[in-house]
Coordinates of C-alpha atoms in Angstrom, one line a residue:
X1 CA 74.0 122.7 96.1
X2 CA 75.5 120.3 93.5
X3 CA 78.8 121.3 95.5
X4 CA 76.8 119.2 98.8
X5 CA 75.3 116.5 96.1
X6 CA 79.1 114.6 96.8
X7 CA 79.5 115.9 100.5
X8 CA 76.9 113.4 102.1
X9 CA 77.7 110.0 100.4
X10 CA 77.9 108.5 104.2
X11 CA 80.5 109.2 107.2
X12 CA 82.7 106.9 105.2
X13 CA 81.9 108.4 102.2
X14 CA 81.2 111.4 103.4
X15 CA 85.1 112.1 104.8
X16 CA 86.5 110.3 101.5
X17 CA 84.1 112.5 99.9
X18 CA 85.1 116.0 101.3
X19 CA 88.6 115.3 101.7
X20 CA 87.8 115.2 97.5
X21 CA 86.1 118.7 97.3
X22 CA 88.9 120.5 99.1
X23 CA 92.0 119.1 97.7
X24 CA 93.6 121.0 94.9
X25 CA 93.3 119.6 91.4
X26 CA 98.0 119.2 91.3
X27 CA 97.3 115.4 92.2
X28 CA 93.9 115.1 89.8
X29 CA 93.3 112.2 87.2
X30 CA 91.0 110.6 83.9
X31 CA 88.5 108.6 84.9
X32 CA 86.6 106.7 82.3
X33 CA 83.0 105.6 82.5
X34 CA 81.8 103.6 79.9
X35 CA 78.2 103.1 79.6
X36 CA 77.9 107.3 80.4
X37 CA 74.6 107.8 79.0
X38 CA 72.5 105.7 80.8
X39 CA 70.4 105.4 84.0
X40 CA 73.7 104.7 86.2
X41 CA 76.4 106.5 83.9
X42 CA 74.4 110.2 83.7
X43 CA 74.1 110.5 87.5
X44 CA 77.4 109.3 88.4
X45 CA 79.1 111.0 85.8
X46 CA 77.2 114.2 87.6
X47 CA 79.0 112.9 90.8
X48 CA 82.7 112.4 89.1
X49 CA 82.5 116.0 87.8
X50 CA 81.6 117.5 91.1
X51 CA 85.0 116.1 92.5
X52 CA 88.5 118.4 92.4
X53 CA 90.5 114.8 91.7
X54 CA 89.2 114.4 88.1
X55 CA 91.4 116.7 85.1
X56 CA 89.2 115.2 82.5
X57 CA 86.1 113.0 82.5
X58 CA 86.0 111.0 79.4
X59 CA 82.3 109.8 78.9
X60 CA 82.2 106.9 76.6
X61 CA 78.7 104.9 75.4
X62 CA 77.6 103.6 71.6
X63 CA 75.2 106.5 71.6
X64 CA 74.0 109.9 72.8
X65 CA 77.7 110.7 74.6
X66 CA 77.9 113.7 72.8
X67 CA 75.2 115.7 74.6
X68 CA 75.8 113.9 78.3
X69 CA 79.3 115.4 77.9
X70 CA 78.0 118.7 76.5
X71 CA 75.1 119.1 78.9
X72 CA 77.9 118.3 82.2
X73 CA 80.4 120.0 80.5
X74 CA 78.8 123.4 81.4
X75 CA 79.0 122.6 85.3
X76 CA 81.6 125.1 86.7
X77 CA 84.0 122.1 88.1
X78 CA 86.8 122.3 86.9
X79 CA 87.5 119.0 85.0
X80 CA 87.3 118.7 81.3
X81 CA 84.8 116.7 80.1
X82 CA 84.8 114.8 76.7
X83 CA 82.0 112.3 75.0
X84 CA 83.5 109.4 73.2
X85 CA 80.5 107.3 70.5
X86 CA 81.2 103.7 69.7
X87 CA 84.3 101.6 69.3
X88 CA 85.9 103.5 66.9
X89 CA 86.4 106.2 70.3
X90 CA 87.2 104.1 72.4
X91 CA 90.8 103.9 72.7
X92 CA 90.8 107.7 72.8
X93 CA 88.4 107.3 75.8
X94 CA 90.3 105.1 77.7
X95 CA 94.3 105.7 77.1
X96 CA 95.7 107.8 80.5
X97 CA 92.8 106.7 82.2
X98 CA 93.7 105.9 86.1
X99 CA 90.0 104.7 86.6
X100 CA 87.7 103.2 85.2
X101 CA 84.1 102.7 85.6
X102 CA 82.1 99.9 83.8
X103 CA 78.2 100.6 84.4
X104 CA 77.4 99.3 80.6
X105 CA 74.6 97.2 80.0
X106 CA 70.9 95.8 80.2
X107 CA 69.0 97.1 83.7
X108 CA 66.9 94.5 85.4
X109 CA 63.1 94.4 84.6
X110 CA 60.4 93.0 86.8
X111 CA 60.9 88.9 86.9
X112 CA 64.7 89.0 86.2
X113 CA 67.6 88.2 88.1
X114 CA 71.0 89.4 87.4
X115 CA 71.7 86.0 85.5
X116 CA 69.2 86.5 83.0
X117 CA 71.3 89.6 82.2
X118 CA 74.2 87.3 81.2
X119 CA 74.5 86.7 77.5
X120 CA 74.0 90.3 76.3
X121 CA 76.0 92.2 79.4
X122 CA 78.9 89.5 79.1
X123 CA 79.7 90.1 75.6
X124 CA 79.4 93.8 76.4
X125 CA 82.1 93.7 79.5
X126 CA 84.1 91.6 77.9
X127 CA 84.7 93.8 74.7
X128 CA 85.2 96.7 76.8
X129 CA 87.7 94.9 79.1
X130 CA 89.2 94.0 76.6
X131 CA 90.1 97.4 75.3
X132 CA 90.8 98.6 78.7
X133 CA 93.5 95.5 78.6
X134 CA 94.8 97.1 75.4
X135 CA 94.5 100.9 76.4
X136 CA 94.8 101.4 80.2
X137 CA 96.3 98.0 81.4
X138 CA 97.5 99.8 84.7
X139 CA 93.9 101.7 85.5
X140 CA 91.5 101.0 88.3
X141 CA 89.0 98.9 86.5
X142 CA 85.4 99.1 88.9
X143 CA 82.9 96.7 87.2
X144 CA 79.3 97.3 87.9
X145 CA 77.6 95.6 85.2
X146 CA 75.2 92.8 86.2
X147 CA 76.1 90.1 86.9
X148 CA 78.8 91.0 89.1
X149 CA 79.8 87.8 90.6
X150 CA 80.6 86.4 86.1
X151 CA 81.4 89.6 85.1
X152 CA 84.3 89.6 87.2
X153 CA 85.5 86.4 86.5
X154 CA 85.0 87.8 82.7
X155 CA 87.6 90.9 83.4
X156 CA 90.1 88.7 84.7
X157 CA 90.1 86.3 81.9
X158 CA 89.7 88.4 79.6
X159 CA 92.8 90.6 80.8
X160 CA 94.6 87.1 81.1
X161 CA 93.5 86.5 77.4
X162 CA 95.3 89.7 76.6
X163 CA 98.6 88.7 78.2
X164 CA 98.4 91.4 81.1
X165 CA 98.8 89.1 84.3
X166 CA 98.2 91.7 87.5
X167 CA 94.4 91.4 88.2
X168 CA 94.9 93.4 91.6
X169 CA 93.1 96.4 90.3
X170 CA 90.0 94.6 88.6
X171 CA 87.1 95.6 91.1
X172 CA 83.4 93.9 91.1
X173 CA 81.5 97.3 92.8
X174 CA 79.4 96.0 95.8
X175 CA 79.7 99.2 97.9
X176 CA 75.8 99.4 96.8
X177 CA 75.2 96.8 99.5
X178 CA 77.0 98.4 101.6
X179 CA 75.4 101.9 101.2
X180 CA 71.5 99.8 101.6
X181 CA 73.3 98.1 104.6
X182 CA 73.9 101.1 106.5
X183 CA 70.9 103.0 105.6
X184 CA 68.3 100.1 106.7
X185 CA 70.2 99.3 109.6
X186 CA 70.7 103.0 110.5
X187 CA 66.4 103.4 110.0
X188 CA 65.9 100.2 111.9
X189 CA 68.1 101.4 115.1
X190 CA 67.4 104.7 115.0
X191 CA 71.0 106.0 114.6
X192 CA 72.1 108.5 112.0
X193 CA 73.2 106.9 108.9
X194 CA 76.4 109.0 108.5
X195 CA 77.6 107.0 111.3
X196 CA 76.6 103.3 110.4
X197 CA 78.4 101.1 108.7
X198 CA 78.1 97.8 108.2
X199 CA 80.6 95.6 106.8
X200 CA 79.2 93.0 103.4
X201 CA 80.7 90.7 102.1
X202 CA 80.5 87.3 100.1
X203 CA 79.3 88.4 96.0
X204 CA 76.7 90.5 94.7
X205 CA 73.5 88.8 94.0
X206 CA 70.5 87.3 96.4
X207 CA 72.4 84.7 98.7
X208 CA 75.8 85.8 97.9
X209 CA 75.1 89.2 99.7
X210 CA 76.6 88.6 103.5
X211 CA 75.3 91.5 105.7
X212 CA 78.0 91.2 108.6
X213 CA 75.2 92.7 111.2
X214 CA 77.9 91.5 114.0
X215 CA 80.1 93.6 113.4
X216 CA 78.2 97.1 113.0
X217 CA 79.9 100.2 114.0
X218 CA 78.9 101.5 116.2
X219 CA 77.9 98.5 117.7
X220 CA 74.4 97.4 117.9
X221 CA 72.6 94.3 119.2
X222 CA 69.8 92.7 116.8
X223 CA 67.6 90.1 118.0
X224 CA 67.1 86.5 115.6
X225 CA 64.6 87.9 113.8
X226 CA 65.9 91.4 113.0
X227 CA 68.5 89.7 111.8
X228 CA 67.3 87.7 109.5
X229 CA 64.7 90.4 108.3
X230 CA 67.4 93.0 107.5
X231 CA 69.6 90.4 105.8
X232 CA 67.0 89.3 103.3
X233 CA 66.0 93.1 103.1
X234 CA 69.9 93.8 101.6
X235 CA 69.5 90.4 99.8
X236 CA 66.7 91.9 97.8
X237 CA 66.9 95.7 98.2
X238 CA 67.6 95.4 94.3
X239 CA 64.1 93.7 93.6
X240 CA 62.6 96.0 95.6
X241 CA 63.9 99.1 93.6
X242 CA 63.1 97.1 90.2
X243 CA 59.2 96.5 91.7
X244 CA 58.5 99.8 92.8
X245 CA 59.6 101.0 89.5
X246 CA 57.0 98.4 88.3
X247 CA 59.1 98.2 84.5
X248 CA 60.4 101.2 83.8
X249 CA 64.2 100.7 85.7
X250 CA 65.9 99.4 88.4
X251 CA 68.6 100.7 91.0
X252 CA 69.6 103.9 88.8
X253 CA 70.5 106.2 91.2
X254 CA 71.5 104.5 94.3
X255 CA 74.3 102.3 92.7
X256 CA 75.4 106.2 90.8
X257 CA 75.8 107.4 94.2
X258 CA 78.1 103.9 95.7
X259 CA 79.9 103.7 92.1
X260 CA 80.8 107.1 92.6
X261 CA 82.2 106.7 96.4
X262 CA 84.2 103.7 94.9
X263 CA 85.8 105.9 91.9
X264 CA 86.4 108.8 94.0
X265 CA 87.7 106.0 96.9
X266 CA 89.9 104.7 94.0
X267 CA 91.2 108.0 93.1
X268 CA 92.2 108.8 96.7
X269 CA 93.9 105.7 96.9
X270 CA 95.7 106.1 93.2
X271 CA 97.4 108.9 94.4
X272 CA 98.5 107.2 97.5
X273 CA 96.0 108.1 100.5
X274 CA 96.3 106.3 103.3
X275 CA 94.3 103.7 105.2
X276 CA 91.4 104.0 102.0
X277 CA 88.7 101.1 102.7
X278 CA 86.4 99.4 100.9
X279 CA 84.5 96.2 100.0
X280 CA 84.7 95.0 96.5
X281 CA 84.5 91.5 94.5
X282 CA 88.1 90.3 93.5
X283 CA 89.8 87.3 92.6
X284 CA 90.7 85.8 96.3
X285 CA 91.2 82.5 98.1
X286 CA 89.7 84.4 101.5
X287 CA 87.4 80.7 100.9
X288 CA 89.5 77.8 100.0
X289 CA 86.4 76.1 97.6
X290 CA 86.0 79.9 96.0
X291 CA 88.7 81.6 93.7
X292 CA 86.2 85.4 93.6
X293 CA 85.2 86.5 97.3
X294 CA 84.7 90.4 98.2
X295 CA 85.9 91.3 101.5
X296 CA 87.1 94.7 103.3
X297 CA 90.1 95.7 101.1
X298 CA 92.8 98.2 101.6
X299 CA 93.5 100.1 98.3
X300 CA 96.6 101.8 97.8
X301 CA 98.2 102.7 94.1
X302 CA 98.7 99.8 93.4
X303 CA 95.5 98.4 93.8
X304 CA 94.3 96.0 96.5
X305 CA 97.3 96.8 99.7
X306 CA 95.4 94.5 101.3
X307 CA 93.0 92.0 101.5
X308 CA 91.4 92.3 105.2
X309 CA 89.9 88.7 105.0
X310 CA 86.6 87.5 106.7
X311 CA 87.5 88.8 109.6
X312 CA 85.3 86.9 113.0
X313 CA 81.8 86.2 112.0
X314 CA 79.1 85.1 114.1
X315 CA 77.9 81.8 113.5
X316 CA 74.7 82.9 111.5
X317 CA 76.9 85.1 109.0
X318 CA 79.3 81.6 108.8
X319 CA 76.1 79.4 108.1
X320 CA 75.2 82.3 105.2
X321 CA 79.1 81.9 104.0
X322 CA 78.2 78.4 103.5
X323 CA 75.2 78.9 101.5
X324 CA 77.1 80.9 99.1
X325 CA 79.4 79.1 98.3
X326 CA 77.3 76.6 95.3
X327 CA 76.0 79.8 94.2
X328 CA 79.5 81.7 93.9
X329 CA 81.3 78.4 92.3
X330 CA 78.6 78.4 89.2
X331 CA 78.6 81.9 88.7
X332 CA 82.3 82.8 88.5
X333 CA 82.5 78.8 86.6
X334 CA 79.4 80.9 84.3
X335 CA 82.1 84.0 83.4
X336 CA 85.0 81.7 82.9
X337 CA 83.5 79.5 80.7
X338 CA 81.9 82.2 78.2
X339 CA 85.8 84.2 77.9
X340 CA 87.4 80.5 77.2
X341 CA 84.1 79.9 74.5
X342 CA 84.6 83.6 73.0

């Protein structure tokens, strides 16, 4: 059963994951999960343990990682698992990595916005990405820690401070928005969820999440009311989970699934597979007023090989882009100023 769990990560994902599970380990890689003991880190590490693309799985957190590593190491898949605890062991966790995934930080609770998490998670992301800049500057850095609209600028500015000027491998993982959009559209239209792909652009919070329903594949038609309702649900799906868990946590399992999907596609890109496309939030000038934006990207060994840009948008989607600009500007500025002042 476990061997199947990674193969069902959606059709675009089912393809990438099944490839991951069928290829030999000859080109496999070291992957680190920073925040591996948490609600996202543990299930995501479980999913990554199943991929033969991973030779070494390095699990880092401030506590409990030896136990998580011991537990996962009993699974009969080829990758070796090691646990690292605390700042003194971070270097060993990171050296030699081709992909680093960062879900570290505190989760949302009822009534909290992603920006409420900023003060705690900003310093965590700054310290972890500073270590990445020093110990694995050529790795794909996949940031899950919220608020992503600010933590990705924090990572870029931290790399700058460390003297690393290539930002093509720093990504804000917005994949959960695509996973949710695919699921909600499939449910609304009676489609197979594995067949649906809805690009989602913008950012990773509230109104900055912009599902491109006009570009749904396979093509589907929506009334204006359906577009408004689906857009609202996709934008607020995180709050839906936070409220449903009634104070017991946020979207951990679905985020782990989405994070594993992005990490596996990053590994495919590192080993030179062609046509690896994912949406992600990166340093970008596709919207002239902004310096970061999420769009579909072609990934390769050097990170972002091609930014596919906004593409054709409906009038409604163009309006959503314009409405997102002020919030994204503020979030980007907040992240950049945090690094400048710390």
